[in-house]
Amino acid sequence: MSTPQHVVIIGAGIVGAMSAFHCLAAGLRVTLVEPETPGASQASSYGNAGWLSSHSVLPPAAPGVWKQVPLWLADPLGPLSVRWRYLPRALPWLLRYLAAAWTYPQVERTAHALRSLLADAPGLHQQIAEQAGVAHLIERRGLLHVFLSREHFLLDAKAWEIRRKEGVNWQELDAQALAEQEPDLSRQYTFGVFVAETGSCRNPGAYTAALIHYAQAQGAKLVRAPATGFRLEQGRLKAVLLNDGEVLCDKAVIAVGARSKIFASMAGDQVSLETERGYHAAVTGTTTGPRVSTMFADCKVVVNSMDNGLRVAGQVEIAQNDDTPNWRRAEILRDHLLALYPSLPRDLPVERVEIWMGRRPSTPDGLPCLGLASGSQDIIHAYGHGHVGLAGSARTGRLVAQLATGTPPEIDLTPFKPTRFR
Ligand SMILES: Cc1cc2nc3c(=O)[nH]c(=O)nc-3n(C[C@H](O)[C@H](O)[C@H](O)COP(=O)(O)OP(=O)(O)OC[C@H]3O[C@@H](n4cnc5c(N)ncnc54)[C@H](O)[C@@H]3O)c2cc1C
């Protein structure tokens, strides 16, 4: 019997965890290289909003969004901002970000590609969570978008039309239906859109950790160290390098989220990847909140009742990976939460509010990088999922296993090619 191929997965966030899960299922030998505790607060996979939003198919930009650029620069606490001193570094990415969604046909192409990655995400996550013994972490109760009025919803009609073209259906709720479904919600919101096909995760950090434990129980090794590069000989991968040694392997997967660019470059590909920092605030010890996780169109936040509290997540801040967090942003989220659910206590003691900053690994077109590296067919790119990394991780893991075993990928990977930024 031949020895199974050995794949080293660099990074144990949700994408690395899902890659491990599927590579093991495909019969490969797996080693995960990760310096921190898997699923802990360094990972974007820890503190996200938990949306398994198979309908999140629109790129982050939209035609005409360039008109808002002066606002982003002027308001450092707005829902999207760019730190001035980082602007020269971020500029090429920002220009690509605007260009990638300049016209509606471009947006439709992105939506089609994202739909191929995200369709069935709640079902895929449910199956995987069941297998890993954490079925309770995945809920399939749909997701809700709320608007101040139907007129506000209609301002976004084009986006919903594109979703409809991709097979997304929804139910519209008038003020009365919304108030019945969401009794704690502020009455300012008079229109809702309920998307039944979607789902959510009750604790994304615990989910990631559980998948890594499951992978270890299936024979995966976890090396607690940062990876530093690759040892290649004539285009063939020999090892993944660590500070004080190396792990011999046949294949490697780059899954270090927002820190993937440097590894992509070492694998021969110059990718456009920025950190879109986001924040959350979570209030513990309350039963107030949404019955179904809710996105607020006006303030661009998501609220989700989770195992570890009532979490409000959002904000986009383009800044250097290691810049200090601006905790004022998390306070803004907390203040939004108090306004959105007026029966929450006003005088929350600090120990009841957890705050967090995370790094979305974001490409300018909103599509992750998935595919073989130019410098070696033994290295697989699997990062850049931006706002949909949790939802998209389940199919990403399957695709990674298909690429690692030379099986034809189950979806067309052309739109996700890491070489598309040349
Ligand atoms: C506020 C916010 C809300 C969000 N809401 C949602 C949502 O509702 N739904 C959704 O689908 N997505 C959401 N996202 C996006 C989602 O969280 C990310 O896309 C996803 O977690 C990315 O996963 P990842 O595994 O690629 O990266 P990460 O989770 O960041 O994991 C990368 C791992 O690599 C490790 N690493 C770093 N350097 C090295 C190295 N040198 N060697 C080895 N390992 C290394 C890190 O320690 C980390 O554990 C949200 C993000 C934010 C910030």
CSV table of C-alpha atoms and ligand atoms in Angstrom, one decimal:
chain,number,residue,atom,x,y,z
A,1,MET,CA,0.0,0.0,0.0
A,2,SER,CA,1.4,3.4,-0.9
A,3,THR,CA,1.8,6.1,1.9
A,4,PRO,CA,-0.9,8.7,1.8
A,5,GLN,CA,0.2,12.1,0.6
A,6,HIS,CA,1.0,14.5,3.3
A,7,VAL,CA,-0.6,18.0,3.3
A,8,VAL,CA,0.4,20.8,5.5
A,9,ILE,CA,-2.3,23.4,6.2
A,10,ILE,CA,-0.9,26.7,7.2
A,11,GLY,CA,-3.4,28.5,9.6
A,12,ALA,CA,-6.1,26.9,11.7
A,13,GLY,CA,-8.9,29.4,11.3
A,14,ILE,CA,-12.2,28.2,9.9
A,15,VAL,CA,-10.8,27.8,6.4
A,16,GLY,CA,-7.8,25.8,7.6
A,17,ALA,CA,-10.1,23.7,9.8
A,18,MET,CA,-12.5,22.9,7.0
A,19,SER,CA,-9.5,22.1,4.7
A,20,ALA,CA,-8.3,19.7,7.3
A,21,PHE,CA,-11.7,18.1,7.7
A,22,HIS,CA,-12.0,17.4,4.0
A,23,CYS,CA,-8.4,16.4,3.3
A,24,LEU,CA,-8.7,13.8,6.0
A,25,ALA,CA,-12.0,12.6,4.5
A,26,ALA,CA,-10.1,12.3,1.2
A,27,GLY,CA,-7.5,10.0,2.8
A,28,LEU,CA,-4.7,12.5,3.0
A,29,ARG,CA,-2.3,12.8,6.0
A,30,VAL,CA,-2.7,16.2,7.5
A,31,THR,CA,-0.6,18.5,9.6
A,32,LEU,CA,-1.9,21.9,10.7
A,33,VAL,CA,0.7,24.7,11.5
A,34,GLU,CA,-0.7,27.4,13.7
A,35,PRO,CA,1.1,29.5,16.3
A,36,GLU,CA,-2.0,30.4,18.4
A,37,THR,CA,-4.9,28.5,20.0
A,38,PRO,CA,-7.2,27.5,17.1
A,39,GLY,CA,-10.4,29.5,17.1
A,40,ALA,CA,-9.1,32.0,19.7
A,41,SER,CA,-9.4,35.8,19.4
A,42,GLN,CA,-6.5,36.3,17.0
A,43,ALA,CA,-8.5,34.7,14.2
A,44,SER,CA,-11.2,36.4,12.3
A,45,SER,CA,-13.1,33.2,12.7
A,46,TYR,CA,-13.5,33.8,16.4
A,47,GLY,CA,-15.5,37.0,16.5
A,48,ASN,CA,-17.6,37.2,13.3
A,49,ALA,CA,-21.3,37.6,13.2
A,50,GLY,CA,-22.0,33.9,12.6
A,51,TRP,CA,-24.0,34.4,9.4
A,52,LEU,CA,-24.2,31.3,7.1
A,53,SER,CA,-25.5,33.6,4.5
A,54,SER,CA,-25.8,31.6,1.3
A,55,HIS,CA,-27.4,34.8,-0.2
A,56,SER,CA,-24.4,37.1,0.5
A,57,VAL,CA,-23.4,37.1,-3.1
A,58,LEU,CA,-22.8,40.8,-3.8
A,59,PRO,CA,-19.3,42.2,-3.8
A,60,PRO,CA,-18.5,44.8,-1.1
A,61,ALA,CA,-18.5,47.7,-3.6
A,62,ALA,CA,-21.3,48.7,-5.9
A,63,PRO,CA,-21.6,50.9,-9.0
A,64,GLY,CA,-21.4,54.5,-8.0
A,65,VAL,CA,-19.9,53.8,-4.6
A,66,TRP,CA,-16.9,56.0,-5.5
A,67,LYS,CA,-19.0,59.0,-4.7
A,68,GLN,CA,-18.7,58.0,-1.0
A,69,VAL,CA,-14.9,58.0,-1.0
A,70,PRO,CA,-14.6,61.5,0.4
A,71,LEU,CA,-16.9,60.5,3.3
A,72,TRP,CA,-14.8,57.4,4.1
A,73,LEU,CA,-11.8,59.6,4.4
A,74,ALA,CA,-13.5,62.4,6.3
A,75,ASP,CA,-15.2,60.3,9.0
A,76,PRO,CA,-12.8,58.0,10.8
A,77,LEU,CA,-15.7,56.5,12.8
A,78,GLY,CA,-18.1,55.9,9.8
A,79,PRO,CA,-19.1,52.3,8.9
A,80,LEU,CA,-16.3,52.3,6.3
A,81,SER,CA,-13.1,54.2,6.8
A,82,VAL,CA,-9.5,54.3,5.7
A,83,ARG,CA,-6.7,55.5,8.0
A,84,TRP,CA,-5.1,58.5,6.3
A,85,ARG,CA,-1.5,57.4,7.0
A,86,TYR,CA,-2.3,54.0,5.4
A,87,LEU,CA,-3.9,55.4,2.3
A,88,PRO,CA,-0.9,55.4,0.0
A,89,ARG,CA,-0.4,51.6,0.8
A,90,ALA,CA,-4.1,50.8,0.4
A,91,LEU,CA,-4.6,52.9,-2.7
A,92,PRO,CA,-4.0,50.2,-5.4
A,93,TRP,CA,-6.4,47.9,-3.5
A,94,LEU,CA,-9.0,50.6,-3.2
A,95,LEU,CA,-8.8,51.4,-6.9
A,96,ARG,CA,-9.3,47.8,-7.8
A,97,TYR,CA,-12.2,47.6,-5.3
A,98,LEU,CA,-14.0,50.4,-7.1
A,99,ALA,CA,-13.2,49.1,-10.5
A,100,ALA,CA,-14.3,45.6,-9.7
A,101,ALA,CA,-17.9,46.7,-9.2
A,102,TRP,CA,-18.0,49.6,-11.7
A,103,THR,CA,-20.9,48.2,-13.7
A,104,TYR,CA,-23.9,45.9,-12.9
A,105,PRO,CA,-22.7,43.2,-15.4
A,106,GLN,CA,-19.5,43.0,-13.3
A,107,VAL,CA,-21.5,42.7,-10.1
A,108,GLU,CA,-23.7,40.0,-11.6
A,109,ARG,CA,-20.6,37.9,-12.6
A,110,THR,CA,-19.3,38.2,-9.1
A,111,ALA,CA,-22.7,37.3,-7.6
A,112,HIS,CA,-22.8,34.2,-9.9
A,113,ALA,CA,-19.3,33.1,-8.7
A,114,LEU,CA,-20.1,33.7,-5.1
A,115,ARG,CA,-23.3,31.9,-5.3
A,116,SER,CA,-21.5,28.8,-6.6
A,117,LEU,CA,-19.3,28.9,-3.5
A,118,LEU,CA,-22.1,29.7,-1.0
A,119,ALA,CA,-25.1,27.8,-2.2
A,120,ASP,CA,-26.1,25.1,0.4
A,121,ALA,CA,-23.7,26.6,3.0
A,122,PRO,CA,-26.1,26.1,5.9
A,123,GLY,CA,-26.7,22.5,4.9
A,124,LEU,CA,-23.0,21.7,4.4
A,125,HIS,CA,-22.2,23.3,7.8
A,126,GLN,CA,-24.9,21.3,9.5
A,127,GLN,CA,-23.6,18.0,8.1
A,128,ILE,CA,-20.0,18.8,9.1
A,129,ALA,CA,-21.0,20.0,12.6
A,130,GLU,CA,-23.0,16.8,13.1
A,131,GLN,CA,-20.1,14.7,12.2
A,132,ALA,CA,-17.8,16.7,14.5
A,133,GLY,CA,-20.3,16.3,17.4
A,134,VAL,CA,-21.2,20.0,17.6
A,135,ALA,CA,-24.6,20.1,15.7
A,136,HIS,CA,-26.0,22.4,18.4
A,137,LEU,CA,-23.7,25.2,17.1
A,138,ILE,CA,-25.5,25.5,13.7
A,139,GLU,CA,-29.0,26.9,13.4
A,140,ARG,CA,-31.1,26.8,10.3
A,141,ARG,CA,-33.7,29.4,11.2
A,142,GLY,CA,-33.1,31.9,8.4
A,143,LEU,CA,-31.8,35.4,8.6
A,144,LEU,CA,-33.5,38.8,8.6
A,145,HIS,CA,-32.7,42.1,7.0
A,146,VAL,CA,-34.5,45.1,8.5
A,147,PHE,CA,-35.0,48.6,7.0
A,148,LEU,CA,-36.4,51.8,8.4
A,149,SER,CA,-39.2,51.6,5.7
A,150,ARG,CA,-40.2,49.8,2.5
A,151,GLU,CA,-38.8,52.9,0.6
A,152,HIS,CA,-35.4,52.2,2.1
A,153,PHE,CA,-35.6,48.6,1.0
A,154,LEU,CA,-36.4,49.8,-2.5
A,155,LEU,CA,-33.3,51.9,-2.6
A,156,ASP,CA,-31.5,48.6,-2.6
A,157,ALA,CA,-33.8,46.9,-5.1
A,158,LYS,CA,-31.1,46.3,-7.7
A,159,ALA,CA,-29.0,44.3,-5.3
A,160,TRP,CA,-32.1,42.1,-4.4
A,161,GLU,CA,-32.9,41.7,-8.0
A,162,ILE,CA,-29.4,40.3,-8.6
A,163,ARG,CA,-29.9,37.9,-5.6
A,164,ARG,CA,-33.3,36.8,-7.1
A,165,LYS,CA,-31.5,36.0,-10.4
A,166,GLU,CA,-29.2,33.7,-8.4
A,167,GLY,CA,-32.2,31.8,-7.1
A,168,VAL,CA,-32.5,33.6,-3.7
A,169,ASN,CA,-36.1,33.8,-2.4
A,170,TRP,CA,-37.4,35.9,0.5
A,171,GLN,CA,-40.4,36.9,2.4
A,172,GLU,CA,-41.3,40.5,3.0
A,173,LEU,CA,-42.6,41.6,6.4
A,174,ASP,CA,-44.6,44.8,7.0
A,175,ALA,CA,-44.4,46.7,10.2
A,176,GLN,CA,-47.0,44.5,12.0
A,177,ALA,CA,-45.5,41.2,10.9
A,178,LEU,CA,-42.0,42.4,11.8
A,179,ALA,CA,-43.1,43.5,15.3
A,180,GLU,CA,-44.8,40.1,15.8
A,181,GLN,CA,-41.7,38.2,14.7
A,182,GLU,CA,-39.2,40.5,16.6
A,183,PRO,CA,-40.9,41.9,19.7
A,184,ASP,CA,-37.7,43.4,21.2
A,185,LEU,CA,-36.8,45.3,18.0
A,186,SER,CA,-37.1,49.1,18.0
A,187,ARG,CA,-40.3,50.2,16.3
A,188,GLN,CA,-38.3,52.6,14.1
A,189,TYR,CA,-37.8,49.6,11.8
A,190,THR,CA,-41.0,49.0,9.7
A,191,PHE,CA,-39.9,46.7,7.0
A,192,GLY,CA,-38.2,43.3,7.0
A,193,VAL,CA,-36.9,40.8,4.5
A,194,PHE,CA,-36.6,37.2,5.8
A,195,VAL,CA,-34.4,34.8,3.9
A,196,ALA,CA,-35.3,31.3,4.9
A,197,GLU,CA,-32.6,29.3,3.1
A,198,THR,CA,-29.8,30.7,5.4
A,199,GLY,CA,-28.5,29.8,8.8
A,200,SER,CA,-26.2,30.9,11.6
A,201,CYS,CA,-23.6,29.7,14.0
A,202,ARG,CA,-24.0,30.1,17.7
A,203,ASN,CA,-20.3,30.3,18.5
A,204,PRO,CA,-17.9,30.6,15.5
A,205,GLY,CA,-14.7,30.4,17.7
A,206,ALA,CA,-15.9,27.2,19.4
A,207,TYR,CA,-17.0,25.8,16.1
A,208,THR,CA,-13.5,26.3,14.6
A,209,ALA,CA,-11.8,24.8,17.7
A,210,ALA,CA,-14.2,21.8,17.6
A,211,LEU,CA,-13.3,21.1,14.0
A,212,ILE,CA,-9.6,21.2,14.8
A,213,HIS,CA,-10.2,18.8,17.8
A,214,TYR,CA,-12.1,16.5,15.5
A,215,ALA,CA,-9.3,16.6,12.9
A,216,GLN,CA,-6.8,15.8,15.6
A,217,ALA,CA,-9.0,12.9,16.7
A,218,GLN,CA,-9.0,11.7,13.0
A,219,GLY,CA,-5.2,11.7,13.0
A,220,ALA,CA,-4.2,15.3,12.1
A,221,LYS,CA,-1.2,16.8,13.8
A,222,LEU,CA,-1.1,20.3,15.1
A,223,VAL,CA,2.2,22.1,15.2
A,224,ARG,CA,2.1,25.1,17.4
A,225,ALA,CA,4.4,27.5,15.5
A,226,PRO,CA,4.3,30.1,12.8
A,227,ALA,CA,5.1,28.9,9.3
A,228,THR,CA,7.7,31.1,7.6
A,229,GLY,CA,7.9,29.8,4.0
A,230,PHE,CA,8.4,26.9,1.7
A,231,ARG,CA,11.3,24.8,0.6
A,232,LEU,CA,10.9,24.2,-3.1
A,233,GLU,CA,13.1,22.2,-5.4
A,234,GLN,CA,12.6,22.7,-9.2
A,235,GLY,CA,9.0,23.7,-8.6
A,236,ARG,CA,8.2,20.7,-6.3
A,237,LEU,CA,7.4,21.4,-2.7
A,238,LYS,CA,9.6,19.6,-0.2
A,239,ALA,CA,8.7,21.2,3.1
A,240,VAL,CA,6.9,24.0,4.9
A,241,LEU,CA,9.5,26.1,6.9
A,242,LEU,CA,9.2,27.0,10.5
A,243,ASN,CA,11.5,29.3,12.6
A,244,ASP,CA,13.5,26.3,13.9
A,245,GLY,CA,13.0,23.6,11.4
A,246,GLU,CA,10.6,22.3,8.7
A,247,VAL,CA,7.7,20.0,8.1
A,248,LEU,CA,8.3,17.6,5.2
A,249,CYS,CA,5.3,17.4,2.9
A,250,ASP,CA,3.9,16.8,-0.5
A,251,LYS,CA,1.3,19.6,-0.6
A,252,ALA,CA,0.7,22.8,1.4
A,253,VAL,CA,-2.4,25.0,1.8
A,254,ILE,CA,-2.1,28.7,2.4
A,255,ALA,CA,-5.0,29.5,4.9
A,256,VAL,CA,-3.6,32.3,7.1
A,257,GLY,CA,-6.5,34.7,6.4
A,258,ALA,CA,-5.4,38.3,6.3
A,259,ARG,CA,-1.7,37.3,6.6
A,260,SER,CA,-1.7,35.2,3.4
A,261,LYS,CA,-0.3,37.8,0.9
A,262,ILE,CA,3.3,37.1,1.9
A,263,PHE,CA,2.9,33.3,1.5
A,264,ALA,CA,1.2,33.8,-1.8
A,265,SER,CA,4.2,35.8,-3.0
A,266,MET,CA,6.6,33.1,-1.8
A,267,ALA,CA,4.5,30.7,-3.9
A,268,GLY,CA,4.9,32.9,-7.0
A,269,ASP,CA,1.7,34.9,-7.0
A,270,GLN,CA,1.2,38.6,-6.3
A,271,VAL,CA,-2.3,38.9,-5.0
A,272,SER,CA,-4.3,41.9,-4.0
A,273,LEU,CA,-5.3,41.4,-0.4
A,274,GLU,CA,-6.1,43.9,2.3
A,275,THR,CA,-7.2,43.7,5.9
A,276,GLU,CA,-10.7,45.0,6.4
A,277,ARG,CA,-10.8,45.3,10.1
A,278,GLY,CA,-14.1,44.8,11.8
A,279,TYR,CA,-15.3,44.9,15.5
A,280,HIS,CA,-17.8,43.3,17.7
A,281,ALA,CA,-19.4,44.1,21.1
A,282,ALA,CA,-21.2,41.4,23.0
A,283,VAL,CA,-23.5,41.8,26.0
A,284,THR,CA,-23.7,38.9,28.4
A,285,GLY,CA,-26.5,37.9,30.7
A,286,THR,CA,-29.5,39.1,28.6
A,287,THR,CA,-32.4,37.4,26.9
A,288,THR,CA,-33.3,40.5,25.0
A,289,GLY,CA,-32.4,40.5,21.3
A,290,PRO,CA,-33.5,39.1,17.9
A,291,ARG,CA,-35.3,35.8,17.5
A,292,VAL,CA,-33.6,35.4,14.2
A,293,SER,CA,-30.2,37.0,13.6
A,294,THR,CA,-30.7,40.4,12.0
A,295,MET,CA,-28.8,42.8,9.7
A,296,PHE,CA,-29.7,46.5,9.9
A,297,ALA,CA,-29.4,48.2,6.5
A,298,ASP,CA,-29.1,51.7,7.8
A,299,CYS,CA,-26.2,51.3,10.3
A,300,LYS,CA,-24.7,48.2,8.6
A,301,VAL,CA,-24.5,46.0,11.6
A,302,VAL,CA,-25.5,42.4,12.3
A,303,VAL,CA,-27.0,41.4,15.7
A,304,ASN,CA,-27.0,37.7,16.7
A,305,SER,CA,-28.0,36.0,20.0
A,306,MET,CA,-25.0,33.7,20.6
A,307,ASP,CA,-23.8,31.3,23.2
A,308,ASN,CA,-21.4,33.9,24.6
A,309,GLY,CA,-23.9,36.8,24.6
A,310,LEU,CA,-25.8,39.2,22.4
A,311,ARG,CA,-23.3,40.1,19.7
A,312,VAL,CA,-23.3,43.1,17.4
A,313,ALA,CA,-20.7,43.0,14.7
A,314,GLY,CA,-19.7,45.3,11.8
A,315,GLN,CA,-17.6,48.2,10.7
A,316,VAL,CA,-15.0,48.3,8.0
A,317,GLU,CA,-11.7,49.9,8.7
A,318,ILE,CA,-8.9,49.7,6.2
A,319,ALA,CA,-5.7,49.8,8.2
A,320,GLN,CA,-2.4,48.0,8.7
A,321,ASN,CA,-2.7,44.5,10.1
A,322,ASP,CA,-0.9,45.4,13.3
A,323,ASP,CA,-2.1,48.9,13.9
A,324,THR,CA,-3.7,49.4,17.4
A,325,PRO,CA,-7.5,48.8,17.4
A,326,ASN,CA,-9.7,51.8,17.6
A,327,TRP,CA,-12.0,50.7,20.4
A,328,ARG,CA,-14.3,53.7,19.9
A,329,ARG,CA,-15.6,51.6,17.0
A,330,ALA,CA,-16.7,48.8,19.3
A,331,GLU,CA,-18.4,51.4,21.6
A,332,ILE,CA,-20.3,52.7,18.6
A,333,LEU,CA,-21.5,49.2,17.9
A,334,ARG,CA,-22.6,48.8,21.5
A,335,ASP,CA,-24.5,52.1,21.3
A,336,HIS,CA,-26.2,50.9,18.1
A,337,LEU,CA,-27.2,47.8,20.0
A,338,LEU,CA,-28.8,49.7,22.8
A,339,ALA,CA,-30.8,51.8,20.3
A,340,LEU,CA,-31.9,48.8,18.2
A,341,TYR,CA,-33.2,46.9,21.2
A,342,PRO,CA,-34.5,49.6,23.6
A,343,SER,CA,-35.4,47.2,26.4
A,344,LEU,CA,-31.7,46.4,27.0
A,345,PRO,CA,-30.4,48.0,30.2
A,346,ARG,CA,-28.9,51.4,29.7
A,347,ASP,CA,-26.3,51.1,32.5
A,348,LEU,CA,-24.4,48.0,31.4
A,349,PRO,CA,-21.3,47.5,33.6
A,350,VAL,CA,-18.1,47.1,31.6
A,351,GLU,CA,-17.7,43.5,32.7
A,352,ARG,CA,-20.9,42.6,30.8
A,353,VAL,CA,-19.6,43.9,27.5
A,354,GLU,CA,-16.9,42.0,25.6
A,355,ILE,CA,-15.2,43.9,22.7
A,356,TRP,CA,-13.1,42.5,19.9
A,357,MET,CA,-11.3,43.5,16.7
A,358,GLY,CA,-10.8,41.1,13.8
A,359,ARG,CA,-9.2,41.1,10.4
A,360,ARG,CA,-11.2,40.1,7.4
A,361,PRO,CA,-8.9,38.8,4.6
A,362,SER,CA,-10.3,40.8,1.7
A,363,THR,CA,-9.7,40.9,-2.0
A,364,PRO,CA,-11.0,43.9,-3.9
A,365,ASP,CA,-13.5,42.0,-6.0
A,366,GLY,CA,-15.0,40.1,-3.0
A,367,LEU,CA,-14.0,36.7,-4.3
A,368,PRO,CA,-11.5,34.5,-2.4
A,369,CYS,CA,-8.3,33.1,-3.9
A,370,LEU,CA,-8.7,29.4,-4.6
A,371,GLY,CA,-6.4,27.5,-6.9
A,372,LEU,CA,-2.9,26.1,-7.4
A,373,ALA,CA,0.1,28.4,-7.1
A,374,SER,CA,2.1,29.6,-10.1
A,375,GLY,CA,5.4,28.8,-8.4
A,376,SER,CA,4.4,25.2,-7.5
A,377,GLN,CA,1.4,23.0,-8.3
A,378,ASP,CA,1.9,21.6,-4.8
A,379,ILE,CA,0.8,24.7,-3.1
A,380,ILE,CA,-2.9,25.6,-2.8
A,381,HIS,CA,-4.3,29.1,-2.2
A,382,ALA,CA,-7.3,29.2,0.2
A,383,TYR,CA,-7.9,32.7,1.6
A,384,GLY,CA,-9.4,36.1,0.9
A,385,HIS,CA,-13.0,35.3,1.8
A,386,GLY,CA,-13.6,38.8,3.2
A,387,HIS,CA,-17.1,39.1,4.6
A,388,VAL,CA,-18.2,35.5,3.9
A,389,GLY,CA,-15.4,33.4,5.2
A,390,LEU,CA,-17.4,31.4,7.7
A,391,ALA,CA,-20.3,30.7,5.2
A,392,GLY,CA,-17.9,29.9,2.4
A,393,SER,CA,-15.5,27.8,4.4
A,394,ALA,CA,-17.4,24.6,4.1
A,395,ARG,CA,-17.3,24.4,0.3
A,396,THR,CA,-13.8,25.9,0.3
A,397,GLY,CA,-12.6,22.9,2.4
A,398,ARG,CA,-14.0,20.5,-0.2
A,399,LEU,CA,-12.3,22.4,-3.0
A,400,VAL,CA,-9.0,22.3,-1.2
A,401,ALA,CA,-9.3,18.5,-0.9
A,402,GLN,CA,-10.2,18.2,-4.5
A,403,LEU,CA,-7.2,20.3,-5.6
A,404,ALA,CA,-4.9,18.4,-3.2
A,405,THR,CA,-6.0,15.0,-4.7
A,406,GLY,CA,-6.1,16.1,-8.3
A,407,THR,CA,-9.8,15.6,-8.5
A,408,PRO,CA,-11.7,18.0,-10.8
A,409,PRO,CA,-13.1,20.8,-8.6
A,410,GLU,CA,-16.9,20.7,-8.1
A,411,ILE,CA,-17.3,24.3,-9.2
A,412,ASP,CA,-15.6,26.4,-11.8
A,413,LEU,CA,-12.6,28.0,-10.1
A,414,THR,CA,-11.8,30.4,-13.0
A,415,PRO,CA,-13.3,33.5,-11.1
A,416,PHE,CA,-11.2,32.6,-8.0
A,417,LYS,CA,-7.9,32.3,-9.8
A,418,PRO,CA,-5.1,33.8,-7.6
A,419,THR,CA,-3.5,35.1,-10.8
A,420,ARG,CA,-6.4,37.4,-11.7
A,421,PHE,CA,-4.7,40.5,-10.3
A,422,ARG,CA,-1.8,40.5,-12.7
B,1,LIG,C1,-16.7,41.8,12.4
B,1,LIG,C2,-16.7,40.7,11.4
B,1,LIG,C3,-17.9,40.0,11.1
B,1,LIG,C4,-18.0,39.0,10.2
B,1,LIG,N1,-19.1,38.3,10.0
B,1,LIG,C5,-19.2,37.2,9.2
B,1,LIG,C6,-20.3,36.4,9.0
B,1,LIG,O1,-21.4,36.7,9.7
B,1,LIG,N2,-20.3,35.4,8.2
B,1,LIG,C7,-19.2,35.0,7.5
B,1,LIG,O2,-19.3,34.1,6.7
B,1,LIG,N3,-18.0,35.7,7.6
B,1,LIG,C8,-18.0,36.8,8.5
B,1,LIG,N4,-16.8,37.5,8.7
B,1,LIG,C9,-15.6,37.1,7.9
B,1,LIG,C10,-15.0,35.8,8.5
B,1,LIG,O3,-14.8,36.0,9.9
B,1,LIG,C11,-13.6,35.6,7.8
B,1,LIG,O4,-13.7,35.7,6.4
B,1,LIG,C12,-13.1,34.2,8.1
B,1,LIG,O5,-13.1,34.0,9.5
B,1,LIG,C13,-11.7,34.0,7.6
B,1,LIG,O6,-11.2,32.8,8.0
B,1,LIG,P1,-9.7,32.3,7.8
B,1,LIG,O7,-9.6,31.0,8.3
B,1,LIG,O8,-9.3,32.6,6.4
B,1,LIG,O9,-8.8,33.4,8.7
B,1,LIG,P2,-8.6,33.5,10.2
B,1,LIG,O10,-9.8,33.0,11.0
B,1,LIG,O11,-8.1,34.8,10.5
B,1,LIG,O12,-7.5,32.4,10.6
B,1,LIG,C14,-6.2,32.6,10.1
B,1,LIG,C15,-5.3,31.8,11.1
B,1,LIG,O13,-3.9,31.8,10.6
B,1,LIG,C16,-3.1,31.9,11.7
B,1,LIG,N5,-1.8,32.4,11.3
B,1,LIG,C17,-1.4,33.7,11.1
B,1,LIG,N6,-0.1,33.7,10.7
B,1,LIG,C18,0.4,32.4,10.6
B,1,LIG,C19,1.6,31.8,10.3
B,1,LIG,N7,2.7,32.5,9.9
B,1,LIG,N8,1.7,30.5,10.3
B,1,LIG,C20,0.6,29.7,10.7
B,1,LIG,N9,-0.6,30.2,11.0
B,1,LIG,C21,-0.7,31.6,11.0
B,1,LIG,C22,-3.8,32.8,12.7
B,1,LIG,O14,-3.3,32.7,14.0
B,1,LIG,C23,-5.2,32.4,12.5
B,1,LIG,O15,-5.6,31.4,13.5
B,1,LIG,C24,-16.8,38.6,9.6
B,1,LIG,C25,-15.5,39.2,9.9
B,1,LIG,C26,-15.5,40.2,10.8
B,1,LIG,C27,-14.2,40.8,11.2
